[in-house]
Short mmCIF file of C-alpha atoms in Angstrom, two decimals:
data_model
loop_
_atom_site.label_atom_id
_atom_site.label_comp_id
_atom_site.label_asym_id
_atom_site.label_seq_id
_atom_site.Cartn_x
_atom_site.Cartn_y
_atom_site.Cartn_z
CA MET A 147 100.95 106.43 58.60
CA ASN A 148 104.13 108.06 57.16
CA LYS A 149 107.35 106.12 56.61
CA SER A 150 109.16 107.44 59.64
CA ASN A 151 106.39 106.35 62.05
CA LYS A 152 106.14 103.06 60.38
CA ASN A 153 109.85 102.41 60.75
CA GLN A 154 109.72 103.49 64.37
CA LEU A 155 106.75 101.05 64.91
CA TRP A 156 108.77 98.11 63.50
CA ILE A 157 111.67 98.95 65.70
CA TYR A 158 109.45 99.15 68.80
CA LEU A 159 107.73 95.87 67.78
CA SER A 160 111.06 94.03 67.56
CA LEU A 161 111.97 95.33 71.00
CA VAL A 162 108.66 94.28 72.50
CA LEU A 163 108.96 90.88 70.84
CA ALA A 164 112.44 90.51 72.29
CA MET A 165 111.14 91.50 75.74
CA ILE A 166 108.37 88.87 75.57
CA VAL A 167 110.87 86.20 74.57
CA ASP A 168 113.15 87.33 77.42
CA ASN A 169 110.33 86.78 79.91
CA PHE A 170 109.30 83.33 78.79
CA ILE A 171 109.10 80.97 81.65
CA PHE A 172 112.16 78.76 81.22
CA PRO A 173 113.43 75.87 83.34
CA GLU A 174 115.50 76.92 86.33
CA SER A 175 118.68 75.36 84.88
CA ILE A 176 118.83 77.88 81.99
CA LEU A 177 117.06 80.76 83.68
CA GLN A 178 120.34 82.52 84.65
CA TRP A 179 122.07 81.85 81.31
CA LYS A 180 119.57 82.76 78.76
CA PRO A 181 120.69 85.77 76.66
CA LEU A 182 119.03 89.13 77.24
CA LEU A 183 117.49 89.58 73.76
CA THR A 184 116.06 92.99 74.59
CA LEU A 185 119.51 94.38 75.14
CA LEU A 186 120.87 92.60 72.00
CA VAL A 187 118.10 94.08 69.88
CA LEU A 188 118.56 97.52 71.39
CA ILE A 189 122.30 97.37 70.69
CA TYR A 190 121.56 96.35 67.06
CA TRP A 191 119.24 99.22 66.51
CA ASN A 192 121.66 101.64 68.10
CA MET A 193 124.31 100.47 65.77
CA ALA A 194 122.30 100.13 62.61
CA LEU A 195 120.00 103.12 62.94
CA PRO A 196 121.42 105.42 65.72
CA ASP A 197 119.08 108.29 64.65
CA LYS A 198 116.03 106.09 65.19
CA VAL A 199 116.74 104.75 68.62
CA GLY A 200 117.97 106.92 71.50
CA ILE A 201 117.89 107.52 75.23
CA LEU A 202 114.16 107.66 75.51
CA GLU A 203 113.69 104.16 74.06
CA ALA A 204 116.50 102.74 76.26
CA LEU A 205 114.99 104.38 79.29
CA PHE A 206 111.44 103.20 78.53
CA PHE A 207 112.28 99.59 77.86
CA GLY A 208 114.76 99.51 80.80
CA LEU A 209 112.02 100.62 83.20
CA ILE A 210 109.57 98.06 81.76
CA MET A 211 112.31 95.40 82.31
CA ASP A 212 112.64 96.54 85.91
CA LEU A 213 108.91 96.20 86.43
CA LEU A 214 108.78 92.77 84.87
CA ASN A 215 112.02 91.56 86.51
CA GLY A 216 111.49 92.73 90.07
CA SER A 217 114.80 94.48 90.21
CA ILE A 218 115.31 97.94 91.80
CA LEU A 219 113.32 100.43 89.71
CA GLY A 220 115.71 102.32 87.46
CA LEU A 221 118.59 99.80 87.49
CA HIS A 222 117.85 98.34 84.13
CA GLY A 223 116.97 101.81 82.91
CA LEU A 224 120.23 103.20 83.94
CA LEU A 225 122.22 100.30 82.42
CA PHE A 226 120.24 100.42 79.13
CA VAL A 227 120.91 104.14 78.93
CA LEU A 228 124.61 103.82 79.47
CA ILE A 229 125.01 100.92 76.98
CA THR A 230 123.01 102.90 74.43
CA TYR A 231 125.37 105.82 74.93
CA ILE A 232 128.44 103.62 74.61
CA CYS A 233 127.02 101.98 71.44
CA GLN A 234 126.13 105.39 69.86
CA ARG A 235 129.40 106.94 70.93
CA PHE A 236 131.50 104.18 69.29
CA PHE A 237 129.12 102.89 66.62
CA TYR A 238 131.44 104.10 63.80
CA GLN A 239 134.15 101.75 65.13
CA PHE A 240 131.84 98.96 66.29
CA ARG A 241 129.91 98.77 63.04
CA VAL A 242 132.84 98.30 60.78
CA SER A 243 134.49 95.62 62.92
CA PRO A 244 134.05 91.91 61.99
CA ILE A 245 131.13 90.16 63.66
CA TRP A 246 133.34 87.98 65.93
CA GLN A 247 135.06 91.09 67.19
CA GLN A 248 131.70 92.58 67.88
CA SER A 249 130.75 89.43 69.86
CA VAL A 250 133.96 89.73 71.93
CA ILE A 251 133.22 93.45 72.80
CA LEU A 252 129.62 92.41 73.72
CA PHE A 253 130.86 89.68 75.89
CA PHE A 254 132.66 92.18 78.10
CA LEU A 255 129.71 94.55 77.95
CA PHE A 256 127.31 91.85 79.06
CA PHE A 257 129.66 90.66 81.83
CA ILE A 258 129.83 94.26 83.22
CA PHE A 259 126.02 94.44 82.86
CA LYS A 260 125.50 91.24 84.86
CA MET A 261 127.97 92.25 87.53
CA ALA A 262 126.07 95.52 88.14
CA PHE A 263 123.39 93.35 89.78
CA THR A 264 125.68 92.16 92.43
CA PHE A 265 125.78 95.49 94.21
CA ASP A 266 123.93 95.11 97.45
CA LEU A 267 122.00 98.23 96.97
CA LEU A 268 119.31 97.13 99.47
CA ASP A 269 121.85 96.36 102.13
CA VAL A 270 120.17 93.14 102.96
CA SER A 271 122.70 90.44 102.68
CA GLN A 272 126.13 90.19 104.32
CA GLY A 273 127.19 87.32 102.13
CA LEU A 274 126.42 88.94 98.81
CA ASN A 275 129.48 90.09 96.94
CA MET A 276 131.30 90.05 93.68
CA ALA A 277 133.35 86.94 94.77
CA ASP A 278 130.22 84.83 94.72
CA SER A 279 131.58 82.04 92.59
CA LEU A 280 128.21 80.70 91.51
CA TYR A 281 127.10 84.13 90.35
CA LEU A 282 130.48 84.67 88.63
CA THR A 283 130.11 81.40 86.78
CA ASN A 284 126.48 82.23 85.77
CA ALA A 285 127.58 85.73 84.69
CA PHE A 286 130.36 84.31 82.53
CA ILE A 287 128.05 81.79 80.88
CA PHE A 288 125.33 84.34 80.41
CA SER A 289 127.85 86.76 78.76
CA PHE A 290 129.26 83.97 76.57
CA ILE A 291 125.83 82.79 75.39
CA SER A 292 124.62 86.38 74.82
CA SER A 293 127.79 87.11 72.70
CA ILE A 294 127.21 83.89 70.70
CA PHE A 295 123.59 84.95 70.17
CA TRP A 296 124.71 88.28 68.79
CA VAL A 297 125.52 86.56 65.45
CA PRO A 298 122.06 85.24 64.63
CA THR A 299 120.41 88.33 66.14
CA PHE A 300 122.53 90.54 63.95
CA ILE A 301 121.84 88.50 60.79
CA LEU A 302 118.08 88.18 61.52
CA LEU A 303 117.61 91.92 62.30
CA ARG A 304 119.66 93.00 59.39
CA ALA A 305 117.45 90.96 57.06
CA PHE A 306 114.41 92.43 58.90
CA ARG A 307 115.77 95.98 58.51
CA ARG A 308 116.42 95.55 54.83
CA LYS A 309 113.03 94.17 54.23
CA LYS A 310 110.79 96.34 56.43
CA ILE A 311 112.61 99.59 57.20
CA ILE A 312 112.70 101.91 54.21
CA ILE A 313 114.39 105.23 54.63
CA MET B 263 123.76 99.35 50.63
CA LEU B 264 120.90 101.27 49.05
CA LYS B 265 121.40 104.89 48.16
CA ARG B 266 118.26 105.94 49.96
CA GLU B 267 119.46 104.45 53.20
CA HIS B 268 122.68 106.52 53.56
CA LYS B 269 124.98 108.60 51.53
CA VAL B 270 127.10 106.30 49.45
CA SER B 271 130.67 106.84 48.38
CA ASN B 272 130.97 106.96 44.56
CA ILE B 273 134.46 105.57 44.73
CA SER B 274 134.07 102.57 47.04
CA SER B 275 130.28 102.24 47.19
CA GLU B 276 130.67 102.27 51.10
CA ALA B 277 128.11 104.02 53.24
CA ILE B 278 128.95 107.49 54.50
CA PHE B 279 127.55 108.09 57.95
CA ALA B 280 126.80 111.58 58.94
CA ILE B 281 124.85 111.04 62.07
CA PRO B 282 125.74 113.39 65.02
CA ALA B 283 126.72 111.73 68.24
CA MET B 284 124.26 111.56 71.10
CA LYS B 285 124.37 114.56 73.39
CA PRO B 286 126.08 113.70 76.71
CA SER B 287 123.74 116.13 78.55
CA ARG B 288 120.76 113.94 77.69
CA VAL B 289 122.57 110.84 78.94
CA ILE B 290 123.49 112.58 82.16
CA PHE B 291 119.90 113.72 82.68
CA ALA B 292 118.51 110.17 82.00
CA SER B 293 121.12 108.65 84.33
CA ILE B 294 120.19 111.14 87.16
CA PHE B 295 116.51 110.34 86.61
CA CYS B 296 117.25 106.62 86.98
CA LEU B 297 119.36 107.12 90.09
CA PHE B 298 116.48 109.21 91.52
CA LEU B 299 114.05 106.35 90.85
CA MET B 300 116.51 103.84 92.51
CA ILE B 301 116.92 106.00 95.55
CA ILE B 302 113.19 106.44 95.89
CA ASP B 303 112.74 102.73 95.46
CA ILE B 304 115.37 101.73 98.02
CA ARG B 305 114.23 104.37 100.56
CA TYR B 306 110.47 104.20 100.22
CA GLU B 307 109.86 100.91 98.28
CA SER B 308 108.04 102.80 95.55
CA GLY B 309 108.93 100.01 93.07
CA THR B 310 106.75 97.53 94.96
CA TYR B 311 103.80 100.02 94.94
CA ILE B 312 104.13 100.80 91.22
CA ARG B 313 104.69 97.15 90.41
CA SER B 314 101.48 95.98 92.06
CA PHE B 315 99.51 98.06 89.49
CA SER B 316 101.88 97.77 86.64
CA ASN B 317 101.51 93.99 86.75
CA ASP B 318 97.86 94.47 85.78
CA MET B 319 98.84 96.74 82.91
CA LEU B 320 101.61 94.44 81.78
CA LYS B 321 99.29 91.47 81.83
CA PRO B 322 99.25 91.10 78.01
CA ILE B 323 103.01 90.69 78.10
CA THR B 324 102.97 88.21 80.99
CA PHE B 325 100.19 86.40 79.18
CA LEU B 326 102.28 86.14 76.07
CA THR B 327 105.23 84.81 78.04
CA ARG B 328 103.08 81.74 78.83
CA PHE B 329 101.82 81.49 75.26
CA PRO B 330 104.24 78.88 73.85
CA LEU B 331 103.64 76.69 76.89
CA GLN B 332 99.88 77.16 76.59
CA ILE B 333 99.90 76.35 72.85
CA TYR B 334 101.81 73.18 73.63
CA GLU B 335 99.37 72.14 76.37
CA ASN B 336 96.31 73.03 74.31
CA PHE B 337 97.70 71.09 71.32
CA ASN B 338 98.08 68.04 73.53
CA LEU B 339 94.72 68.41 74.95
CA PHE B 340 93.07 68.92 71.57
CA PHE B 341 94.34 65.65 70.26
CA SER B 342 93.66 63.79 73.40
CA SER B 343 90.48 61.78 73.79
CA ARG B 344 90.64 62.20 77.49
CA VAL B 345 89.83 65.91 77.80
CA ASN B 346 87.10 65.41 80.36
CA LEU B 347 89.26 63.09 82.33
CA GLU B 348 91.96 65.76 82.34
CA LYS B 349 89.48 68.27 83.73
CA LYS B 350 88.54 65.87 86.47
CA VAL B 351 92.20 65.15 87.20
CA GLN B 352 92.80 68.93 87.35
CA SER B 353 90.05 69.46 89.93
CA LEU B 354 91.33 66.47 91.97
CA LYS B 355 94.83 67.92 91.77
CA GLU B 356 93.65 71.16 93.19
CA GLU B 357 91.82 69.32 95.98
CA ASN B 358 94.96 67.31 96.53
CA LEU B 359 97.01 70.52 96.71
CA LYS B 360 94.76 71.80 99.46
CA LEU B 361 95.01 68.60 101.33
CA LYS B 362 98.84 68.46 101.02
CA ALA B 363 99.03 72.03 102.35
CA THR B 364 96.87 71.06 105.35
CA ASN B 365 99.00 67.92 105.81
CA GLN B 366 102.03 70.20 106.30
CA PHE B 367 100.19 71.58 109.34
CA MET B 368 99.17 68.11 110.42
CA GLU B 369 102.77 66.92 110.39
CA LYS B 370 103.87 69.73 112.65
CA ILE B 371 100.82 69.23 114.85
CA SER B 372 101.74 65.57 115.38
CA ILE B 373 105.09 66.67 116.58
CA ASP B 374 103.60 69.29 118.67
CA ASN B 375 101.09 66.88 120.13
CA SER B 376 103.86 64.44 121.06
CA LYS B 377 105.48 67.23 123.10
CA LEU B 378 102.11 68.41 124.43
CA ASN B 379 103.02 71.84 123.06
CA ASN B 380 101.01 74.26 120.92
CA LEU B 381 97.86 72.11 120.72
CA TRP B 382 95.52 75.04 120.46
CA SER B 383 97.05 76.21 117.24
CA SER B 384 95.52 73.17 115.45
CA LEU B 385 92.07 74.67 115.98
CA SER B 386 92.86 77.76 113.81
CA ILE B 387 93.75 75.64 110.73
CA ASP B 388 90.96 75.88 108.29
CA LYS B 389 91.05 74.59 104.74
CA GLU B 390 88.69 77.37 103.57
CA ARG B 391 91.26 79.99 104.43
CA PHE B 392 93.39 78.84 101.47
CA LEU B 393 92.88 80.43 98.09
CA ILE B 394 94.21 78.76 95.02
CA SER B 395 96.12 80.96 92.75
CA LYS B 396 97.79 80.27 89.41
CA LYS B 397 101.32 81.34 88.63
CA SER B 398 101.23 84.26 86.16
CA PHE B 399 104.90 85.17 85.89
CA LEU B 400 108.29 84.38 87.46
CA SER B 401 111.18 86.66 86.70
CA SER B 402 114.77 85.44 86.12
CA ASN B 403 116.18 87.85 88.63
CA GLU B 404 118.59 85.72 90.62
CA TYR B 405 118.79 87.65 93.85
CA GLN B 406 115.32 89.18 93.92
CA PRO B 407 113.05 86.71 92.02
CA LEU B 408 109.61 88.12 91.37
CA LEU B 409 106.53 85.76 91.52
CA VAL B 410 103.24 87.11 90.22
CA LEU B 411 100.06 85.19 90.84
CA ASP B 412 96.67 85.67 89.23
CA ILE B 413 93.89 86.47 91.64
CA ASN B 414 90.23 86.98 91.28
CA SER B 415 89.34 90.60 91.75
CA ARG B 416 86.64 89.66 94.18
CA GLN B 417 89.14 87.89 96.43
CA VAL B 418 90.29 89.99 99.37
CA ILE B 419 93.94 89.39 99.90
CA LYS B 420 95.93 91.31 102.42
CA LYS B 421 99.57 92.19 102.20
CA ASP B 422 101.89 89.74 104.07
CA SER B 423 99.54 86.78 103.64
CA ALA B 424 101.56 83.55 103.55
CA VAL B 425 101.91 81.84 100.18
CA VAL B 426 102.39 78.07 100.21
CA SER B 427 102.93 75.43 97.56
CA GLU B 428 102.24 71.75 97.91
CA GLU B 429 105.87 71.33 99.05
CA GLY B 430 106.12 74.06 101.65
CA LEU B 431 106.25 77.82 102.30
CA ALA B 432 106.81 79.76 99.11
CA GLY B 433 106.81 83.32 100.46
CA ARG B 434 104.55 86.11 101.41
CA VAL B 435 102.37 88.63 99.46
CA SER B 436 104.33 91.85 99.04
CA SER B 437 101.78 93.81 97.09
CA VAL B 438 98.27 93.36 95.73
CA GLY B 439 96.92 94.63 92.41
CA PHE B 440 93.50 94.42 90.85
CA SER B 441 93.93 91.02 89.27
CA SER B 442 97.43 89.95 90.30
CA THR B 443 99.49 89.82 93.42
CA GLU B 444 103.21 89.99 93.86
CA VAL B 445 104.98 87.41 96.11
CA LEU B 446 108.22 87.93 97.97
CA LEU B 447 109.72 84.46 97.74
CA VAL B 448 111.59 82.86 100.62
CA GLN B 449 114.57 82.54 98.27
CA ASP B 450 114.65 86.33 97.89
CA ILE B 451 117.59 88.05 99.61
CA ARG B 452 115.13 90.46 101.22
CA SER B 453 113.22 87.61 102.84
CA SER B 454 113.48 86.80 106.55
CA VAL B 455 111.36 84.02 107.96
CA PRO B 456 111.19 83.07 111.71
CA VAL B 457 111.60 79.29 111.89
CA ILE B 458 111.72 76.53 114.43
CA SER B 459 113.56 73.27 114.02
CA SER B 460 111.59 70.01 114.30
CA ASP B 461 113.90 67.92 116.53
CA SER B 462 115.98 70.51 118.52
CA SER B 463 113.11 73.05 118.71
CA LEU B 464 115.52 75.87 118.24
CA HIS B 465 114.23 79.23 117.02
CA ALA B 466 116.10 81.13 114.27
CA THR B 467 115.64 83.53 111.39
CA LEU B 468 115.99 82.09 107.90
CA GLU B 469 117.20 84.40 105.17
CA GLY B 470 117.07 83.83 101.42
CA LYS B 471 120.21 83.84 99.24
CA GLY B 472 118.71 83.85 95.80
CA LEU B 473 116.78 81.62 93.37
CA GLY B 474 118.21 78.11 93.18
CA ARG B 475 120.30 78.56 96.29
CA ASN B 476 120.09 77.42 99.83
CA GLY B 477 118.96 79.73 102.63
CA LYS B 478 120.96 80.47 105.71
CA LEU B 479 120.04 80.76 109.39
CA LYS B 480 121.13 84.08 110.87
CA LEU B 481 123.21 84.58 113.98
CA ILE B 482 123.18 80.97 115.29
CA SER B 483 125.15 80.50 118.51
CA LYS B 484 127.90 77.87 118.41
CA THR B 485 126.17 76.05 121.32
CA ALA B 486 123.15 75.36 119.20
CA LYS B 487 122.67 71.73 118.25
CA PHE B 488 121.23 71.61 114.79
CA SER B 489 121.36 68.29 113.07
CA VAL B 490 121.65 67.68 109.36
CA GLY B 491 118.33 66.41 107.91
CA GLU B 492 115.99 67.95 110.49
CA ARG B 493 113.14 69.98 109.21
CA VAL B 494 112.38 73.60 109.81
CA TYR B 495 108.86 75.06 110.13
CA THR B 496 107.67 78.58 110.54
CA SER B 497 107.62 79.50 114.23
CA GLY B 498 104.80 82.04 114.02
CA LEU B 499 106.95 84.68 115.72
CA GLY B 500 106.52 88.14 114.22
CA GLU B 501 102.95 87.22 113.35
CA ILE B 502 103.43 87.36 109.56
CA PHE B 503 103.54 83.57 108.88
CA PRO B 504 101.31 81.25 110.75
CA ASP B 505 103.24 78.64 112.69
CA GLY B 506 103.75 75.13 111.52
CA LEU B 507 104.31 75.65 107.80
CA LEU B 508 107.00 73.43 106.37
CA VAL B 509 109.93 75.54 104.99
CA GLY B 510 112.88 73.17 104.34
CA GLU B 511 115.47 71.05 105.89
CA VAL B 512 118.98 71.54 107.34
CA ILE B 513 121.59 70.32 104.86
CA SER B 514 124.79 71.45 106.39
CA VAL B 515 126.07 72.85 109.71
CA ILE B 516 129.46 74.38 109.58
CA ASP B 517 131.48 75.71 112.55
CA PRO B 518 133.83 78.28 111.03
CA VAL B 519 136.96 79.06 112.98
CA ASP B 520 136.95 82.76 112.26
CA SER B 521 133.29 83.38 113.22
CA GLU B 522 131.44 83.38 116.40
CA PHE B 523 128.30 81.98 114.75
CA LEU B 524 127.49 78.65 113.15
CA GLU B 525 126.67 78.56 109.39
CA VAL B 526 123.53 76.53 108.98
CA GLU B 527 122.28 75.99 105.43
CA ILE B 528 118.69 75.21 104.69
CA SER B 529 117.38 73.71 101.53
CA PHE B 530 114.00 75.06 100.60
CA TYR B 531 111.28 72.53 99.75
CA SER B 532 109.27 74.89 97.71
CA ASP B 533 110.54 75.54 94.13
CA PRO B 534 108.60 78.36 92.36
CA VAL B 535 110.00 77.34 88.98
CA LYS B 536 108.40 73.91 89.06
CA GLN B 537 105.17 74.93 90.70
CA ASP B 538 102.12 76.27 88.71
CA TYR B 539 99.64 76.58 91.52
CA PHE B 540 100.05 78.16 94.92
CA LEU B 541 97.87 78.68 97.94
CA ILE B 542 97.46 81.95 99.55
CA TYR B 543 96.70 81.64 103.28
CA LYS B 544 94.25 84.36 104.24
CA ASN B 545 95.33 86.31 107.37
CA GLU B 546 92.46 86.86 109.70
#
């Protein structure tokens, strides 16, 4: 196996691992708050090695998330693709900013991500809207925890990249 | 920064990035593809069909999601001197689960008997029509939670079969794969269950509002007399759920000034997060 394929394999492995952790069966109390590690890992690789991770990976892992999560097929895919594009478009600016600033940016990104799921695409519930206070609170806590989790994810993946991925 | 990773400035030793930006045309193409998938799923429910078979393919992943829990349980079992006793307790638990589920029927039947109503329905209750199934996976999707159950490939399960837990109605089978089946939970916003109240005997349709939330009865006239604390059971209308399955209880009745309908909130008895085993009621 050549270096490029090996690197790619490590990246995919980290994404699969994150996806498995994301789908661990957690207690109900933290189910809505747990950070979306797959997206955090995807953002990291987009930022660290934008030439190694792209639209196809975002689309593939997004669709798998849709299948595992039971959401409308393509919704995670679309959001992953758009976030990948935003990360790659602004990765020069994002990468050089301090880690706390990155966390703040990710907080807003995750909040928008969570709010995308409130759209009543199936037209099934009259009471479902963005003013749902419980959902807003959950979205806020989810975004906050995800942004906090960015710091250890960043540090861990950077160590992993320096150790395993040789260009 | 290693020189082999990126070009490195000789002045500041900082990395010099020279990676071209992603082409917007590819992003647009991928977005259109996703939107196409979403429209197909919304219009023709293609996601449910694909998911019923993808659940089998994604089995290794769903298996791994239970791995930490299994390691913990196995660790405990290994160091326990009561392994055989545990097995016996497990089999008794399963039997107890079946009995509890049939008791749900019995409770309703006793009410029905007292009213001399629906006596014949008791004859159709058969313990053997229940299949025990283990929870394979539960997604964290708040509005559309997805429950996947393991099934034996030899078991014939039809779509729309009722799924019950020991506490009450859990949902109905939405798609069947080779070794797993997907359940549309009563908490799901797409779920509608025809119900009847125990004391007032009023019919209504119960809709889900998401995991961890209470359900609501749809279009309840202001003249209806629901009381807080009364139980609701499946009414059997629509012929998807058998009648008499315990669903939940009324926890609040609000009469809003600006609406012509009552707001009746129902607390579901069944909690898929806490349950590991479910019973699939085979439709005849």
